Coordinates of C-alpha atoms in Angstrom, one line a residue:
Chain A
M1 CA 3.0 37.8 16.0
P2 CA 2.3 34.7 14.0
V3 CA 2.4 34.2 10.2
T4 CA -0.1 31.4 9.9
S5 CA -1.2 29.1 7.2
T6 CA -4.4 27.1 6.6
P7 CA -4.1 23.4 7.5
S8 CA -4.0 20.6 5.0
T9 CA -7.0 18.9 6.3
P10 CA -9.7 21.2 7.7
A11 CA -10.6 19.0 10.6
R12 CA -10.8 21.7 13.2
P13 CA -10.5 24.9 11.2
L14 CA -11.1 27.1 14.2
A15 CA -8.6 25.2 16.5
D16 CA -5.2 23.9 15.5
M17 CA -3.3 24.8 12.4
A18 CA 0.3 25.2 11.2
G19 CA 1.9 28.5 11.9
V20 CA 4.9 30.5 12.7
A21 CA 5.0 32.5 15.9
K22 CA 7.3 34.5 18.2
V23 CA 7.5 33.5 21.9
L24 CA 6.3 36.3 24.2
D25 CA 6.6 34.3 27.4
S26 CA 7.5 30.8 28.2
G27 CA 7.5 28.4 31.1
H28 CA 9.1 25.7 29.0
P29 CA 12.8 25.2 29.3
N30 CA 13.3 24.7 25.5
F31 CA 11.7 28.0 24.6
K32 CA 12.4 31.5 25.7
K33 CA 11.1 35.0 25.0
G34 CA 12.0 36.1 21.5
D35 CA 12.4 32.6 20.1
L36 CA 10.8 32.0 16.7
V37 CA 8.9 28.8 16.4
W38 CA 6.9 26.9 13.8
G39 CA 4.3 24.1 14.4
I40 CA 0.8 23.7 15.5
T41 CA -0.5 27.1 16.7
G42 CA -4.0 28.6 16.4
W43 CA -6.2 30.8 14.2
E44 CA -5.6 33.8 16.5
E45 CA -3.3 36.7 17.2
Y46 CA -2.0 35.3 20.5
S47 CA -1.9 31.7 21.4
L48 CA -1.3 29.8 24.6
L49 CA 0.6 26.7 23.4
S50 CA 0.9 23.6 25.7
A51 CA 1.5 21.0 23.0
T52 CA 5.2 21.7 22.6
K53 CA 5.9 18.4 21.0
A54 CA 4.5 19.9 17.8
L55 CA 6.6 23.1 18.1
F56 CA 10.0 23.5 16.6
K57 CA 12.5 26.3 17.3
I58 CA 13.5 28.2 14.1
Q59 CA 17.3 28.1 13.8
H60 CA 17.8 29.5 10.3
T61 CA 16.4 33.0 9.8
D62 CA 18.2 33.8 6.6
V63 CA 15.2 32.6 4.7
P64 CA 11.6 34.1 4.7
L65 CA 9.9 33.1 8.0
S66 CA 6.8 32.3 6.1
H67 CA 8.7 29.4 4.6
Y68 CA 8.3 27.6 8.0
T69 CA 4.6 27.3 7.3
G70 CA 5.5 25.6 4.0
I71 CA 8.7 24.5 2.4
L72 CA 10.5 24.4 5.8
G73 CA 7.6 23.3 7.8
M74 CA 4.9 20.7 7.6
P75 CA 4.3 20.8 3.8
G76 CA 8.0 20.5 3.3
M77 CA 8.4 17.6 5.7
T78 CA 5.3 16.0 4.1
A79 CA 6.8 16.2 0.6
Y80 CA 10.2 14.9 1.9
A81 CA 8.7 12.0 3.9
G82 CA 6.2 11.0 1.2
F83 CA 8.7 11.2 -1.7
Y84 CA 12.0 10.0 -0.1
E85 CA 10.7 7.8 2.8
V86 CA 7.5 6.3 1.4
C87 CA 8.5 6.0 -2.3
S88 CA 12.2 5.3 -2.2
P89 CA 12.7 7.0 -5.5
K90 CA 15.4 6.3 -8.0
K91 CA 16.9 8.5 -10.8
G92 CA 15.1 8.1 -14.0
E93 CA 11.8 6.9 -12.6
Y94 CA 8.5 8.2 -13.9
V95 CA 6.7 10.3 -11.3
F96 CA 3.2 11.6 -11.3
I97 CA 1.8 14.2 -8.8
S98 CA -1.8 15.2 -8.5
A99 CA -2.7 18.6 -7.1
A100 CA 0.8 19.3 -8.1
S101 CA 0.7 23.1 -7.7
G102 CA -0.2 22.9 -4.1
A103 CA 2.1 23.4 -1.2
V104 CA 3.3 19.8 -1.1
G105 CA 2.9 18.9 -4.8
Q106 CA 5.2 21.7 -6.1
L107 CA 7.9 20.5 -3.7
V108 CA 7.6 16.8 -4.5
G109 CA 7.9 17.7 -8.3
Q110 CA 11.1 19.7 -7.7
F111 CA 12.6 17.0 -5.5
A112 CA 11.9 14.5 -8.2
K113 CA 13.4 16.7 -10.9
L114 CA 16.5 17.3 -8.8
L115 CA 16.9 13.6 -8.4
G116 CA 16.6 13.1 -12.2
C117 CA 13.1 11.7 -12.6
Y118 CA 10.6 12.4 -15.3
V119 CA 7.8 14.4 -13.7
V120 CA 4.2 15.1 -14.7
G121 CA 1.7 17.0 -12.6
S122 CA -2.0 17.5 -12.7
A123 CA -3.8 20.6 -11.6
G124 CA -7.2 22.3 -12.0
S125 CA -6.6 25.4 -14.1
K126 CA -4.5 26.7 -17.1
D127 CA -2.6 29.0 -14.8
K128 CA -1.6 26.2 -12.5
V129 CA -0.6 24.0 -15.4
D130 CA 1.6 26.8 -16.9
M131 CA 3.2 27.3 -13.5
L132 CA 4.1 23.6 -13.1
K133 CA 5.8 23.6 -16.5
N134 CA 7.3 27.1 -16.6
K135 CA 8.0 27.9 -12.9
F136 CA 8.6 24.5 -11.3
G137 CA 10.2 22.8 -14.2
F138 CA 7.9 19.8 -14.5
D139 CA 8.4 17.8 -17.7
E140 CA 4.7 17.9 -18.4
A141 CA 1.5 19.0 -16.8
F142 CA -2.2 18.8 -17.6
N143 CA -5.5 20.2 -16.4
Y144 CA -7.6 17.3 -15.1
K145 CA -10.8 19.2 -15.6
E146 CA -10.2 19.2 -19.4
E147 CA -9.6 15.4 -19.5
A148 CA -12.8 13.5 -19.9
D149 CA -10.8 10.2 -19.7
L150 CA -8.1 10.3 -17.1
D151 CA -6.8 6.9 -18.0
A152 CA -6.2 8.1 -21.6
A153 CA -4.5 11.2 -20.3
L154 CA -2.1 9.2 -18.2
K155 CA -1.4 6.9 -21.1
R156 CA -0.5 9.9 -23.1
Y157 CA 2.0 11.3 -20.6
F158 CA 3.2 7.9 -19.3
P159 CA 3.3 5.5 -22.3
E160 CA 5.6 3.3 -20.2
G161 CA 3.6 3.7 -17.0
I162 CA 4.1 5.2 -13.7
D163 CA 6.8 4.3 -11.1
I164 CA 5.7 6.7 -8.3
Y165 CA 2.4 8.4 -7.7
F166 CA 2.2 11.2 -5.1
E167 CA -1.5 11.1 -4.3
N168 CA -3.3 14.2 -3.1
V169 CA -6.7 13.9 -4.6
G170 CA -8.1 10.3 -4.5
G171 CA -11.2 9.1 -6.3
R172 CA -11.2 8.7 -10.1
M173 CA -7.6 10.0 -10.5
L174 CA -6.4 7.2 -8.2
D175 CA -8.5 4.7 -10.2
A176 CA -6.8 5.9 -13.5
V177 CA -3.3 5.7 -11.9
L178 CA -4.1 2.1 -10.9
L179 CA -4.5 1.3 -14.6
N180 CA -1.1 2.8 -15.5
M181 CA 1.3 1.4 -13.0
R182 CA 4.7 -0.1 -13.8
N183 CA 5.8 -3.1 -11.8
H184 CA 6.6 -2.2 -8.2
C185 CA 4.9 1.1 -8.5
R186 CA 4.7 3.0 -5.2
I187 CA 1.8 5.3 -4.3
A188 CA 2.3 7.7 -1.4
A189 CA -1.2 8.6 -0.1
C190 CA -0.8 12.1 1.3
G191 CA -4.3 13.4 0.9
M192 CA -7.5 12.7 -1.0
I193 CA -8.9 16.2 -1.2
S194 CA -11.5 15.3 -3.9
Q195 CA -13.2 13.1 -1.3
Y196 CA -13.2 15.2 1.9
N197 CA -16.5 16.9 1.4
L198 CA -18.4 14.1 -0.2
E199 CA -21.0 12.4 1.9
Q200 CA -20.2 9.0 0.3
H201 CA -16.6 8.6 -0.9
E202 CA -16.2 7.6 -4.5
G203 CA -15.5 3.9 -5.1
V204 CA -12.0 2.9 -6.3
H205 CA -12.4 0.0 -8.7
N206 CA -9.0 -1.0 -9.9
L207 CA -7.2 -2.0 -6.7
M208 CA -6.8 -5.5 -8.0
N209 CA -4.1 -4.2 -10.3
L210 CA -1.9 -3.9 -7.2
I211 CA -1.4 -7.6 -7.3
P212 CA 0.0 -8.3 -10.8
K213 CA 2.0 -5.0 -10.6
Q214 CA 3.4 -5.9 -7.1
A215 CA 2.6 -2.3 -6.3
R216 CA 1.8 -0.6 -3.0
I217 CA -0.2 2.3 -1.6
G218 CA 1.1 3.7 1.7
G219 CA -0.6 6.4 3.8
F220 CA 1.6 8.6 5.8
L221 CA 1.7 11.5 8.1
A222 CA 4.6 13.9 8.3
P223 CA 4.8 14.0 12.1
D224 CA 5.9 10.4 12.0
Y225 CA 9.1 11.6 10.4
H226 CA 9.9 14.5 12.7
H227 CA 13.2 12.8 13.7
K228 CA 14.3 13.3 10.1
Y229 CA 13.9 17.1 10.2
P230 CA 17.6 17.8 10.5
Q231 CA 18.4 15.7 7.4
F232 CA 15.6 17.4 5.6
L233 CA 17.0 20.9 6.4
E234 CA 20.4 19.7 5.2
L235 CA 18.9 18.8 1.9
V236 CA 16.5 21.7 1.4
L237 CA 18.2 24.8 2.8
P238 CA 21.1 24.7 0.2
Y239 CA 18.5 24.2 -2.5
I240 CA 16.6 27.3 -1.4
K241 CA 19.7 29.4 -1.0
E242 CA 21.1 28.3 -4.4
G243 CA 17.7 29.1 -6.0
K244 CA 17.4 25.4 -7.1
I245 CA 13.9 25.2 -5.6
T246 CA 11.1 27.6 -6.3
Y247 CA 8.4 28.0 -3.8
V248 CA 5.1 29.8 -4.3
E249 CA 3.0 31.2 -1.6
D250 CA -0.5 32.7 -1.8
I251 CA -0.7 35.3 0.9
A252 CA -4.0 36.5 2.4
E253 CA -3.7 39.5 4.5
G254 CA -5.2 39.6 8.0
L255 CA -6.9 37.1 10.2
E256 CA -10.3 38.1 8.9
S257 CA -9.3 36.8 5.4
G258 CA -8.8 33.3 6.9
P259 CA -12.2 31.7 6.3
A260 CA -12.3 32.7 2.7
A261 CA -8.8 31.5 2.2
L262 CA -9.7 28.2 3.7
V263 CA -12.8 27.8 1.5
G264 CA -10.7 28.8 -1.5
L265 CA -8.7 25.6 -1.0
F266 CA -11.7 23.5 -2.0
T267 CA -12.6 25.5 -5.1
G268 CA -9.0 25.6 -6.2
R269 CA -8.7 29.4 -6.0
N270 CA -5.3 29.5 -4.3
I271 CA -2.0 29.1 -6.3
G272 CA 0.7 27.6 -4.1
K273 CA 0.7 27.4 -0.4
Q274 CA -2.1 29.4 1.1
L275 CA -1.0 31.6 4.0
V276 CA -2.9 33.9 6.2
V277 CA -0.6 36.7 7.6
V278 CA -1.8 37.7 11.0
A279 CA 1.2 39.8 11.8
R280 CA 4.8 40.3 10.5
N281 CA 7.9 39.9 12.6
E282 CA 9.4 43.3 13.5
Chain B
M1 CA 3.1 -38.6 -13.9
P2 CA 2.1 -35.2 -12.6
V3 CA 0.0 -34.5 -9.5
T4 CA -1.4 -31.2 -10.5
S5 CA -3.4 -28.4 -8.8
T6 CA -5.7 -25.7 -10.0
P7 CA -4.1 -22.3 -10.3
S8 CA -4.8 -19.4 -7.9
T9 CA -5.9 -17.1 -10.7
P10 CA -7.7 -18.8 -13.6
A11 CA -6.0 -16.6 -16.2
R12 CA -5.3 -19.4 -18.7
P13 CA -7.0 -22.5 -17.2
L14 CA -6.2 -24.6 -20.1
A15 CA -2.6 -23.7 -20.3
D16 CA -0.2 -23.1 -17.4
M17 CA -0.9 -24.2 -13.8
A18 CA 1.0 -25.3 -10.8
G19 CA 1.9 -29.0 -10.6
V20 CA 4.2 -31.7 -9.6
A21 CA 5.8 -34.0 -12.3
K22 CA 8.5 -36.5 -12.9
V23 CA 11.1 -35.9 -15.6
L24 CA 10.8 -38.5 -18.3
D25 CA 13.5 -36.9 -20.6
S26 CA 15.5 -33.8 -20.4
G27 CA 17.8 -31.7 -22.5
H28 CA 18.4 -29.2 -19.7
P29 CA 21.6 -29.7 -17.6
N30 CA 19.7 -29.1 -14.3
F31 CA 17.1 -31.8 -14.8
K32 CA 17.6 -35.5 -15.5
K33 CA 15.4 -38.4 -16.1
G34 CA 13.7 -39.5 -12.8
D35 CA 13.9 -36.1 -11.1
L36 CA 10.8 -34.9 -9.4
V37 CA 10.0 -31.3 -10.0
W38 CA 7.3 -28.7 -9.0
G39 CA 6.4 -25.5 -10.7
I40 CA 4.5 -24.4 -13.7
T41 CA 3.3 -27.4 -15.7
G42 CA 0.1 -28.1 -17.7
W43 CA -3.4 -29.4 -17.5
E44 CA -2.3 -32.7 -19.2
E45 CA -0.7 -36.0 -18.6
Y46 CA 2.6 -35.3 -20.4
S47 CA 4.1 -31.9 -20.8
L48 CA 6.9 -30.4 -22.7
L49 CA 8.3 -27.8 -20.4
S50 CA 10.6 -25.1 -21.7
A51 CA 10.1 -22.5 -19.0
T52 CA 12.5 -24.1 -16.6
K53 CA 12.8 -20.8 -14.6
A54 CA 9.5 -21.7 -12.9
L55 CA 10.5 -25.3 -12.3
F56 CA 12.1 -26.5 -9.1
K57 CA 13.7 -29.8 -8.4
I58 CA 12.2 -31.6 -5.4
Q59 CA 14.9 -32.3 -2.8
H60 CA 12.9 -33.6 0.1
T61 CA 10.7 -36.6 -0.6
D62 CA 10.0 -37.6 3.0
V63 CA 6.8 -35.5 2.8
P64 CA 3.8 -36.1 0.5
L65 CA 4.7 -35.1 -3.1
S66 CA 1.2 -33.4 -3.4
H67 CA 2.5 -30.9 -0.8
Y68 CA 4.7 -29.4 -3.5
T69 CA 1.5 -28.1 -5.2
G70 CA 0.6 -26.5 -1.9
I71 CA 2.3 -26.0 1.4
L72 CA 5.8 -26.6 -0.1
G73 CA 5.0 -25.0 -3.5
M74 CA 3.5 -21.8 -4.7
P75 CA 0.7 -21.4 -2.1
G76 CA 3.3 -22.1 0.6
M77 CA 5.6 -19.5 -0.9
T78 CA 2.7 -17.1 -1.3
A79 CA 1.7 -17.4 2.3
Y80 CA 5.4 -17.0 3.4
A81 CA 6.1 -14.0 1.2
G82 CA 2.9 -12.3 1.9
F83 CA 3.0 -12.7 5.7
Y84 CA 6.7 -12.5 6.5
E85 CA 8.0 -10.3 3.7
V86 CA 5.1 -8.0 2.9
C87 CA 3.6 -7.6 6.4
S88 CA 6.8 -7.8 8.7
P89 CA 4.7 -9.4 11.5
K90 CA 5.5 -9.1 15.2
K91 CA 4.5 -11.3 18.0
G92 CA 1.2 -10.3 19.6
E93 CA -0.2 -8.5 16.6
Y94 CA -3.8 -8.8 15.5
V95 CA -4.1 -10.7 12.2
F96 CA -7.1 -11.1 10.0
I97 CA -7.2 -13.4 7.0
S98 CA -10.1 -13.7 4.4
A99 CA -10.7 -16.8 2.5
A100 CA -8.8 -18.3 5.4
S101 CA -9.6 -21.9 4.7
G102 CA -8.0 -21.8 1.3
A103 CA -4.6 -23.1 0.3
V104 CA -2.8 -19.9 1.3
G105 CA -5.1 -18.6 4.1
Q106 CA -4.8 -21.7 6.2
L107 CA -1.0 -21.5 6.1
V108 CA -0.9 -17.7 6.9
G109 CA -3.1 -18.3 9.9
Q110 CA -0.9 -21.1 11.2
F111 CA 2.3 -19.1 10.6
A112 CA 0.7 -16.2 12.5
K113 CA -0.3 -18.5 15.4
L114 CA 3.2 -20.0 15.5
L115 CA 4.6 -16.5 15.7
G116 CA 2.3 -15.6 18.7
C117 CA -0.3 -13.5 17.0
Y118 CA -4.1 -13.3 17.6
V119 CA -5.6 -14.7 14.4
V120 CA -9.2 -14.5 13.0
G121 CA -10.3 -15.8 9.7
S122 CA -13.3 -15.5 7.5
A123 CA -14.7 -18.2 5.3
G124 CA -18.0 -19.0 3.5
S125 CA -19.5 -22.0 5.2
K126 CA -20.0 -23.4 8.7
D127 CA -17.7 -26.3 7.9
K128 CA -14.9 -24.0 6.9
V129 CA -15.3 -21.9 10.0
D130 CA -15.3 -25.0 12.2
M131 CA -12.1 -26.2 10.4
L132 CA -10.3 -22.8 11.0
K133 CA -11.1 -22.9 14.7
N134 CA -10.7 -26.6 15.4
K135 CA -8.2 -27.8 12.9
F136 CA -6.0 -24.9 12.2
G137 CA -6.1 -23.3 15.6
F138 CA -7.4 -19.9 14.7
D139 CA -8.5 -17.9 17.7
E140 CA -11.7 -17.0 16.0
A141 CA -13.4 -17.5 12.7
F142 CA -16.7 -16.3 11.1
N143 CA -18.9 -17.0 8.1
Y144 CA -19.0 -13.8 6.1
K145 CA -22.2 -14.9 4.4
E146 CA -23.9 -14.6 7.8
E147 CA -22.7 -11.1 8.5
A148 CA -24.9 -8.4 7.0
D149 CA -22.5 -5.8 8.4
L150 CA -18.9 -6.8 7.9
D151 CA -17.7 -3.7 9.7
A152 CA -19.7 -4.7 12.8
A153 CA -18.3 -8.2 12.5
L154 CA -14.7 -7.0 12.4
K155 CA -15.3 -4.6 15.4
R156 CA -16.6 -7.7 17.3
Y157 CA -13.5 -9.8 16.6
F158 CA -11.0 -6.9 16.7
P159 CA -12.2 -4.3 19.3
E160 CA -8.7 -2.9 19.2
G161 CA -8.4 -3.0 15.4
I162 CA -6.3 -5.0 12.9
D163 CA -2.5 -4.9 12.6
I164 CA -2.3 -7.2 9.6
Y165 CA -4.9 -8.2 6.9
F166 CA -4.1 -10.9 4.5
E167 CA -6.3 -10.0 1.6
N168 CA -7.7 -12.8 -0.6
V169 CA -11.1 -11.5 -1.5
G170 CA -11.3 -7.7 -2.1
G171 CA -14.5 -5.7 -2.5
R172 CA -16.6 -5.0 0.6
M173 CA -14.4 -7.1 2.9
L174 CA -11.5 -4.8 2.1
D175 CA -13.7 -1.8 2.7
A176 CA -14.7 -3.1 6.1
V177 CA -11.0 -3.7 7.0
L178 CA -10.1 -0.2 6.0
L179 CA -12.5 1.0 8.8
N180 CA -10.9 -1.2 11.4
M181 CA -7.2 -0.7 11.0
R182 CA -4.7 0.1 13.8
N183 CA -1.9 2.5 13.2
H184 CA 0.7 1.3 10.7
C185 CA -1.7 -1.5 9.6
R186 CA -0.3 -3.6 6.8
I187 CA -2.4 -5.2 4.1
A188 CA -0.9 -7.9 1.9
A189 CA -3.0 -8.1 -1.2
C190 CA -2.7 -11.7 -2.4
G191 CA -6.0 -12.1 -4.4
M192 CA -9.4 -10.5 -4.7
I193 CA -11.4 -13.5 -5.7
S194 CA -14.8 -11.8 -5.0
Q195 CA -13.9 -9.5 -7.9
Y196 CA -12.5 -11.8 -10.6
N197 CA -15.7 -12.6 -12.4
L198 CA -17.4 -9.3 -12.0
E199 CA -17.8 -7.2 -15.1
Q200 CA -17.3 -4.0 -13.1
H201 CA -15.2 -4.4 -9.9
E202 CA -16.9 -3.2 -6.8
G203 CA -15.8 0.2 -5.6
V204 CA -13.7 0.5 -2.4
H205 CA -14.7 3.6 -0.6
N206 CA -12.6 3.8 2.5
L207 CA -9.1 4.1 1.2
M208 CA -8.7 7.6 2.7
N209 CA -8.3 5.9 6.1
L210 CA -4.9 4.7 4.9
I211 CA -3.6 8.3 5.6
P212 CA -4.5 8.9 9.3
K213 CA -3.7 5.3 10.0
Q214 CA -0.4 5.5 8.2
A215 CA -1.3 2.1 6.7
R216 CA -0.4 0.4 3.5
I217 CA -1.7 -2.1 1.0
G218 CA 0.9 -4.0 -0.9
G219 CA 0.3 -6.3 -3.8
F220 CA 2.8 -9.2 -4.3
L221 CA 3.5 -12.3 -6.4
A222 CA 5.2 -15.2 -4.9
P223 CA 7.7 -15.7 -7.9
D224 CA 9.3 -12.4 -6.8
Y225 CA 10.5 -14.2 -3.7
H226 CA 11.8 -17.4 -5.3
H227 CA 15.3 -16.6 -4.0
K228 CA 13.8 -17.1 -0.4
Y229 CA 12.8 -20.7 -1.1
P230 CA 15.6 -22.2 0.9
Q231 CA 14.8 -20.1 4.0
F232 CA 11.2 -21.0 3.5
L233 CA 11.9 -24.7 3.5
E234 CA 14.1 -24.3 6.5
L235 CA 11.1 -22.8 8.4
V236 CA 8.3 -25.0 7.1
L237 CA 9.8 -28.6 6.7
P238 CA 10.4 -28.9 10.5
Y239 CA 6.9 -27.6 11.2
I240 CA 5.5 -30.3 8.9
K241 CA 7.6 -33.1 10.3
E242 CA 6.8 -32.1 13.9
G243 CA 3.2 -31.9 13.2
K244 CA 3.0 -28.2 14.0
I245 CA 1.3 -27.3 10.8
T246 CA -1.8 -28.9 9.5
Y247 CA -2.4 -28.8 5.7
V248 CA -5.7 -29.7 4.1
E249 CA -6.0 -30.9 0.5
D250 CA -9.1 -31.4 -1.5
I251 CA -8.3 -34.1 -4.0
A252 CA -10.2 -34.5 -7.2
E253 CA -9.3 -37.8 -9.0
G254 CA -8.5 -37.7 -12.7
L255 CA -7.8 -35.0 -15.2
E256 CA -11.4 -35.1 -16.3
S257 CA -12.5 -33.8 -12.9
G258 CA -10.4 -30.6 -13.5
P259 CA -13.0 -28.3 -15.0
A260 CA -15.5 -29.0 -12.2
A261 CA -12.8 -28.6 -9.5
L262 CA -11.8 -25.2 -11.1
V263 CA -15.4 -24.0 -11.1
G264 CA -15.8 -25.2 -7.6
L265 CA -13.2 -22.6 -6.4
F266 CA -15.6 -19.8 -7.3
T267 CA -18.6 -21.3 -5.6
G268 CA -16.6 -22.2 -2.5
R269 CA -17.1 -25.9 -2.9
N270 CA -13.6 -27.0 -2.1
I271 CA -12.2 -27.2 1.4
G272 CA -8.4 -26.6 1.5
K273 CA -6.1 -26.7 -1.5
Q274 CA -7.9 -28.0 -4.5
L275 CA -5.8 -30.7 -6.3
V276 CA -6.4 -32.7 -9.4
V277 CA -4.5 -36.0 -9.4
V278 CA -3.6 -36.9 -12.9
A279 CA -1.3 -39.8 -11.9
R280 CA 0.5 -41.0 -8.7
N281 CA 4.3 -41.5 -8.4
E282 CA 5.2 -45.2 -8.5

C-alpha cells in the first residue's frame, strides 16, 4: 500500500522512485510483515524489492507517513546533507536558494532560518513567491521569470553578496550567483533542473570568479550521507512536532495521475513536494 | 637589488608583483638593513614597500634566491595549498594538471609523483610535453593543441577517470575534465589563463556532472594559506636539497625585458617560471 512520490531526477520514471510502503511479506531478516518502510520502491501498487540497502524501516509513526517521501525521506536528507554537510553554514550568513518552493528548497530555507541566516529564495510563480515569504518565513523571495537581469536581482537582494547558494536549477541562475559571491562562498549543487531537458546544456561563463572569491561548488547525493540519518531525525522530528517547520505536499490521487504529475515538475505546476498516492495505510 | 618575477595574474602589471629584494633601509621592527625578503614588490629597481603583510624574510640562503619567486615563494605555496589543502590527495590517485609546465603546474606534478599518484599533464608545445615526461617525471603528457577532442584525449590517458584536476586554464579543458571525473573528484581552480583575455568567457557546459560524481571545484588563493609556510618549507627544502624536485626557471635579463616576458606568458613562449632579473645579490 505505498504512498509514492515522483523522483527528483526522472532518469527511469517507470522504474525506481522514492516511496513509502508496507511490507506484505519478507525474506530479509531486517524486515517483517507489517513493517512500514521508505526508500526506493516502484511506480506500482505492489513491488518486489531486493535493493534493501536503499530501504529504511519507519520507526516514528506519529507524523504523517507521506512525510517519509519528503521531509523525513530523501528530500529531507538531501536538504540536510546539502546545507549542513556541504555548506557548513554559520549563523548570520546570507543564503540563496533556487527552486526554493520545491521539496528540498523549502526545507533548506527553513533550516537556514532556524539557524539564524538571512534567506532569499527564487521560484517561478507569484503563488510560490508568496508561499516562500508567508508560509516558509523566507526573508525575501522573487519570481525569476519576472527578472530580465538575474545579476541585478541578486544584487538587489544581496547587496553584500551571497555566502551560501543552494543550487537546484543551474544555467544562467548559477552564472548570476557566480557574480555575487562573498569570499569563501559555498555552492551546494543539488540539481540543475533548468538543464535536464536541454539537448545542449547552457554554458556557465563566470566560473573564474571562484578563484578570487576562494569559493567552491560541491555536487552531492543524499545516499552518501545515509549514516547521518539518525542525527537528521534528532534535529527534524522535534521541529515538526513543535510546528517550527512547515512542509507542503502536492498530492496527486491514484497511480494513473503519476505521468501528469511527473511532467508537471518540468513546467512548474506543482507547489511543494509532488506526491502520488497509490494507496493509504489502513 | 631585486630578482623579480612576473605575476600569475596580470591584474596590475605595472604595479604589484612577486619578487625577491634586499632591504636597504627599514622603519619596520621585523626588517632590518641587509635582510633578504620575498613577497609583493614592484616592477622597479628600488621599491618603497609598506604592505609588509605580504613580505617574508628569507631564512634559508643555501638555495638560489630566485627560488623565492617560485618554488619557495608564491608559486610554491600555490602548488602546495592547491594540491595538499584543497585536494586532500591520496597515494595512487589519478591526477591531471593543465598548463603543467608552468611555475605551479610543474611543482604540483612532482608533489603528486612524490606522493605516489599517477600524473598526466597538458601543455602547449612538444618541448614542454617532453620536459614534463623527461625532466619532471610525469607518467604521461600531451600537447592540447594537437588534440581536436580533449574529451577523447582525457579518456585515453585516464580510462578510469580523474581523481584530482589542478586547473590552470579553464574553458574547454575544464569542460572535458567534467566528463571524465571519478566519484568524489576534486578540482582545485588555481587559474583559468585561457579565459583572461577573452571579452566573453567561454561557457562551461558539463557542470551538471558534479552532482552524480559528488565532485567539487574549489577556487583558492595562496595568501589564504600563509600560516602554512613553515610546514611547506619543511616539506620542500629537503626535496630541493636532495634533488628530488626539479625546478625550471626562464630568466629574462634586465627590467627592460619585463613587458616582453609578460606578453610571452600568454603566447606560451616561456618554459617554466618566468623571471625578470633586475639585479643580482652581491
